[in-house]
mmCIF file of C-alpha atoms in Angstrom:
data_model
loop_
_atom_site.group_PDB
_atom_site.id
_atom_site.type_symbol
_atom_site.label_atom_id
_atom_site.label_comp_id
_atom_site.label_asym_id
_atom_site.label_seq_id
_atom_site.Cartn_x
_atom_site.Cartn_y
_atom_site.Cartn_z
ATOM 1 C CA MET A 1 82.695 113.010 120.376
ATOM 2 C CA THR A 2 80.277 111.671 116.827
ATOM 3 C CA GLU A 3 78.681 108.244 117.174
ATOM 4 C CA LEU A 4 79.165 106.734 113.460
ATOM 5 C CA ALA A 5 78.055 103.289 114.787
ATOM 6 C CA PRO A 6 76.499 102.171 117.922
ATOM 7 C CA GLY A 7 79.677 102.760 120.112
ATOM 8 C CA LEU A 8 82.019 103.684 117.931
ATOM 9 C CA LEU A 9 82.981 107.155 119.414
ATOM 10 C CA LEU A 10 84.462 109.475 117.376
ATOM 11 C CA ARG A 11 86.577 112.148 119.423
ATOM 12 C CA PRO A 12 87.635 114.814 116.432
ATOM 13 C CA ALA A 13 91.014 117.179 117.187
ATOM 14 C CA HIS A 14 90.681 116.079 121.438
ATOM 15 C CA PHE A 15 94.103 116.576 121.633
ATOM 16 C CA SER A 16 95.496 120.393 120.697
ATOM 17 C CA ARG A 17 99.272 120.798 118.863
ATOM 18 C CA THR A 18 100.513 121.063 121.412
ATOM 19 C CA GLN A 19 99.818 117.959 123.171
ATOM 20 C CA GLN A 20 100.123 116.386 119.521
ATOM 21 C CA GLU A 21 104.287 117.245 119.632
ATOM 22 C CA ALA A 22 103.979 116.518 123.305
ATOM 23 C CA ILE A 23 102.714 112.863 122.835
ATOM 24 C CA VAL A 24 104.952 112.188 119.476
ATOM 25 C CA ASP A 25 108.376 113.072 121.693
ATOM 26 C CA ALA A 26 107.448 110.702 124.038
ATOM 27 C CA ILE A 27 107.085 108.094 121.411
ATOM 28 C CA ARG A 28 110.307 108.501 120.542
ATOM 29 C CA ASP A 29 111.682 107.676 123.816
ATOM 30 C CA VAL A 30 109.513 104.430 123.938
ATOM 31 C CA VAL A 31 110.388 103.400 120.626
ATOM 32 C CA ARG A 32 114.793 103.749 121.958
ATOM 33 C CA ALA A 33 114.164 101.705 124.478
ATOM 34 C CA ALA A 34 111.931 99.417 122.604
ATOM 35 C CA PRO A 35 112.396 98.935 118.769
ATOM 36 C CA LEU A 36 110.443 99.440 115.673
ATOM 37 C CA PHE A 37 110.272 95.554 114.061
ATOM 38 C CA THR A 38 107.960 94.417 111.506
ATOM 39 C CA PRO A 39 105.168 91.916 112.483
ATOM 40 C CA THR A 40 104.347 89.019 109.998
ATOM 41 C CA MET A 41 101.606 86.843 109.372
ATOM 42 C CA PRO A 42 100.197 83.999 110.789
ATOM 43 C CA ARG A 43 100.766 80.759 108.695
ATOM 44 C CA THR A 44 102.070 82.407 106.034
ATOM 45 C CA GLY A 45 104.904 84.520 107.677
ATOM 46 C CA LYS A 46 104.164 87.529 105.171
ATOM 47 C CA PRO A 47 104.878 90.697 106.519
ATOM 48 C CA PHE A 48 103.379 93.186 107.809
ATOM 49 C CA SER A 49 102.851 97.292 105.761
ATOM 50 C CA VAL A 50 103.793 98.655 108.892
ATOM 51 C CA ARG A 51 106.088 98.238 111.919
ATOM 52 C CA MET A 52 105.475 98.037 115.798
ATOM 53 C CA THR A 53 106.139 98.217 118.892
ATOM 54 C CA ASN A 54 104.491 98.639 122.194
ATOM 55 C CA CYS A 55 103.978 99.968 125.634
ATOM 56 C CA GLY A 56 102.709 99.558 129.027
ATOM 57 C CA PRO A 57 103.153 95.804 130.232
ATOM 58 C CA LEU A 58 101.833 94.060 127.217
ATOM 59 C CA GLY A 59 103.011 94.519 124.320
ATOM 60 C CA TRP A 60 101.137 92.614 120.439
ATOM 61 C CA VAL A 61 102.432 91.027 118.458
ATOM 62 C CA SER A 62 102.780 88.551 115.618
ATOM 63 C CA ASP A 63 104.708 86.186 114.047
ATOM 64 C CA ARG A 64 103.942 82.699 111.086
ATOM 65 C CA ASP A 65 105.027 80.043 114.055
ATOM 66 C CA GLY A 66 103.332 81.762 117.253
ATOM 67 C CA GLY A 67 100.362 83.425 114.900
ATOM 68 C CA TYR A 68 98.942 87.027 117.111
ATOM 69 C CA ARG A 69 99.291 86.666 121.383
ATOM 70 C CA TYR A 70 100.222 89.522 124.268
ATOM 71 C CA GLN A 71 103.782 89.144 125.562
ATOM 72 C CA ALA A 72 104.884 90.274 128.088
ATOM 73 C CA ALA A 73 108.914 91.584 126.304
ATOM 74 C CA HIS A 74 109.484 92.990 122.710
ATOM 75 C CA PRO A 75 110.168 90.078 119.850
ATOM 76 C CA VAL A 76 114.268 91.225 119.147
ATOM 77 C CA THR A 77 114.964 92.611 122.233
ATOM 78 C CA GLY A 78 113.684 90.285 124.809
ATOM 79 C CA GLY A 79 113.126 93.556 127.067
ATOM 80 C CA PRO A 80 110.804 94.648 128.247
ATOM 81 C CA TRP A 81 108.535 97.268 127.849
ATOM 82 C CA PRO A 82 108.665 100.820 128.786
ATOM 83 C CA GLN A 83 105.740 102.701 130.247
ATOM 84 C CA MET A 84 102.440 104.212 128.739
ATOM 85 C CA PRO A 85 102.736 107.535 129.095
ATOM 86 C CA ALA A 86 101.057 109.334 131.154
ATOM 87 C CA ALA A 87 98.316 111.627 128.326
ATOM 88 C CA LEU A 88 97.741 107.963 127.665
ATOM 89 C CA LEU A 89 96.575 107.435 130.701
ATOM 90 C CA ALA A 90 94.785 110.469 130.956
ATOM 91 C CA ALA A 91 92.900 109.820 127.998
ATOM 92 C CA TRP A 92 92.264 105.734 128.171
ATOM 93 C CA ARG A 93 90.941 107.640 131.968
ATOM 94 C CA GLU A 94 89.097 110.756 130.381
ATOM 95 C CA LEU A 95 87.437 108.225 127.316
ATOM 96 C CA ALA A 96 87.517 104.702 128.109
ATOM 97 C CA ASP A 97 84.797 104.591 130.281
ATOM 98 C CA PHE A 98 86.044 101.777 131.691
ATOM 99 C CA GLU A 99 86.945 99.895 135.923
ATOM 100 C CA ALA A 100 90.658 98.787 134.787
ATOM 101 C CA PRO A 101 93.516 100.579 132.997
ATOM 102 C CA PRO A 102 94.672 100.162 129.661
ATOM 103 C CA GLU A 103 97.733 97.130 129.507
ATOM 104 C CA ALA A 104 99.060 97.827 125.907
ATOM 105 C CA CYS A 105 99.944 100.680 123.569
ATOM 106 C CA LEU A 106 100.570 99.979 120.211
ATOM 107 C CA VAL A 107 102.222 101.950 118.247
ATOM 108 C CA ASN A 108 101.900 100.978 114.789
ATOM 109 C CA PHE A 109 103.606 103.509 112.515
ATOM 110 C CA TYR A 110 102.429 104.031 108.754
ATOM 111 C CA ALA A 111 104.870 105.089 106.485
ATOM 112 C CA ALA A 112 103.544 107.342 103.504
ATOM 113 C CA ASP A 113 102.951 103.556 101.090
ATOM 114 C CA ALA A 114 101.546 101.794 103.944
ATOM 115 C CA ARG A 115 98.058 101.083 105.411
ATOM 116 C CA MET A 116 96.040 97.662 107.263
ATOM 117 C CA GLY A 117 93.742 95.707 106.006
ATOM 118 C CA LEU A 118 89.668 95.037 107.430
ATOM 119 C CA HIS A 119 89.910 93.197 110.513
ATOM 120 C CA VAL A 120 88.797 92.964 114.044
ATOM 121 C CA ASP A 121 90.272 93.451 117.489
ATOM 122 C CA SER A 122 89.862 90.330 119.211
ATOM 123 C CA ASP A 123 92.550 89.024 121.040
ATOM 124 C CA GLU A 124 92.017 90.910 124.466
ATOM 125 C CA GLN A 125 90.642 88.581 127.045
ATOM 126 C CA GLU A 126 88.711 91.674 128.193
ATOM 127 C CA PRO A 127 85.655 92.268 125.607
ATOM 128 C CA ARG A 128 84.334 94.587 127.465
ATOM 129 C CA ALA A 129 86.541 97.555 127.962
ATOM 130 C CA PRO A 130 87.453 99.332 124.584
ATOM 131 C CA VAL A 131 90.156 100.331 122.546
ATOM 132 C CA LEU A 132 90.896 103.140 122.049
ATOM 133 C CA SER A 133 92.962 104.963 118.606
ATOM 134 C CA ILE A 134 94.436 107.831 117.981
ATOM 135 C CA SER A 135 95.814 108.840 115.949
ATOM 136 C CA LEU A 136 98.927 111.598 114.744
ATOM 137 C CA GLY A 137 100.750 113.013 111.589
ATOM 138 C CA ALA A 138 98.832 112.497 108.345
ATOM 139 C CA THR A 139 95.514 112.138 107.410
ATOM 140 C CA CYS A 140 93.921 108.363 106.824
ATOM 141 C CA LEU A 141 91.215 107.179 105.159
ATOM 142 C CA PHE A 142 89.550 104.718 108.468
ATOM 143 C CA ARG A 143 87.387 102.035 106.866
ATOM 144 C CA TYR A 144 84.616 100.378 109.954
ATOM 145 C CA GLY A 145 82.128 98.278 108.952
ATOM 146 C CA GLY A 146 79.715 95.516 110.636
ATOM 147 C CA LEU A 147 80.365 92.464 112.887
ATOM 148 C CA LYS A 148 81.366 90.337 109.747
ATOM 149 C CA ARG A 149 83.602 91.088 106.808
ATOM 150 C CA ASN A 150 81.269 90.622 103.653
ATOM 151 C CA ASP A 151 79.329 93.507 106.113
ATOM 152 C CA ARG A 152 78.769 97.251 104.217
ATOM 153 C CA THR A 153 81.193 99.233 105.140
ATOM 154 C CA LYS A 154 82.093 103.736 105.714
ATOM 155 C CA SER A 155 84.277 105.353 105.650
ATOM 156 C CA ILE A 156 86.152 108.550 106.680
ATOM 157 C CA LYS A 157 89.282 111.279 107.771
ATOM 158 C CA LEU A 158 90.991 110.469 110.439
ATOM 159 C CA ALA A 159 93.466 114.039 110.962
ATOM 160 C CA SER A 160 96.121 114.089 113.923
ATOM 161 C CA GLY A 161 94.894 114.288 117.625
ATOM 162 C CA ASP A 162 91.355 112.725 117.102
ATOM 163 C CA VAL A 163 90.678 110.106 118.505
ATOM 164 C CA VAL A 164 88.608 106.722 117.750
ATOM 165 C CA VAL A 165 86.810 104.629 120.668
ATOM 166 C CA ILE A 166 85.632 101.442 119.457
ATOM 167 C CA GLY A 167 83.464 99.513 122.257
ATOM 168 C CA GLY A 168 79.899 99.166 123.274
ATOM 169 C CA PRO A 169 78.835 96.592 120.612
ATOM 170 C CA SER A 170 80.757 98.192 117.726
ATOM 171 C CA ARG A 171 83.844 96.460 119.962
ATOM 172 C CA PHE A 172 84.360 93.710 117.263
ATOM 173 C CA CYS A 173 83.728 96.142 114.630
ATOM 174 C CA TYR A 174 86.050 95.087 111.138
ATOM 175 C CA HIS A 175 87.877 98.621 110.409
ATOM 176 C CA GLY A 176 90.867 98.855 109.271
ATOM 177 C CA VAL A 177 93.086 101.474 107.013
ATOM 178 C CA ASP A 178 92.330 101.930 103.289
ATOM 179 C CA ARG A 179 95.071 104.677 102.249
ATOM 180 C CA LEU A 180 96.709 108.304 104.099
ATOM 181 C CA TYR A 181 97.016 111.858 102.759
ATOM 182 C CA PRO A 182 100.460 112.808 100.973
ATOM 183 C CA GLY A 183 100.731 116.586 102.370
ATOM 184 C CA THR A 184 98.896 116.082 105.030
ATOM 185 C CA SER A 185 101.071 115.728 108.543
ATOM 186 C CA THR A 186 103.149 118.165 109.910
ATOM 187 C CA LEU A 187 103.885 116.690 113.073
ATOM 188 C CA VAL A 188 105.086 113.156 111.325
ATOM 189 C CA ALA A 189 108.020 113.514 108.995
ATOM 190 C CA ASN A 190 107.016 112.324 104.816
ATOM 191 C CA ASP A 191 103.649 111.767 104.829
ATOM 192 C CA SER A 192 103.904 109.396 107.497
ATOM 193 C CA ARG A 193 101.637 109.059 110.725
ATOM 194 C CA ILE A 194 101.697 107.648 113.843
ATOM 195 C CA ASN A 195 98.424 104.966 115.959
ATOM 196 C CA LEU A 196 98.241 104.056 119.609
ATOM 197 C CA THR A 197 95.829 101.969 120.811
ATOM 198 C CA LEU A 198 95.042 101.757 124.103
ATOM 199 C CA ARG A 199 94.323 98.454 125.305
ATOM 200 C CA ARG A 200 92.559 96.733 128.478
ATOM 201 C CA VAL A 201 93.966 93.067 127.712
ATOM 202 C CA THR A 202 92.998 90.214 130.787
ATOM 203 C CA PRO A 203 89.956 90.819 133.044
ATOM 204 C CA ALA A 204 88.910 93.230 135.430
#
């Protein structure tokens, strides 16, 4: 485990290739039950460059009218979110160091040209719980900073199988994905990346 900043921890190559393949297969099942959708920004309605879905009791969504929020139903199908795969729950127990299980796993699908601007994960009601971020597929350039948007930032590459724990003093740090590196994915087709973020939403 490498400490990038207080409470911001990198576990490189946490998942073996076999484990990664099993997780991707499980996520394919999730997507079949809860298809990928394109969220939009509050107020402006501008679409995200990533598509997403969720698994677990709750799912994170965003749209122009309702803003950022968690809800128990898929915004397009109206159906419940699929169960969270056992491998992800096991990773939470091993790495999160928190007494309650995660309630949401946000599945972000990055096409080769997608990115994620600097943001803070702050829609959860349990600030003591970390966010567990799992990288699968193409290597990305992950940028992280401080608690203010204009704080100085640093960047590292995240490869398939890496896990980042966002917690402690860095729980509300700004972070994002600037780019994906072509030719780095042998797991997900078309130089794409899957990012799974596990969150505890309600107070434990």
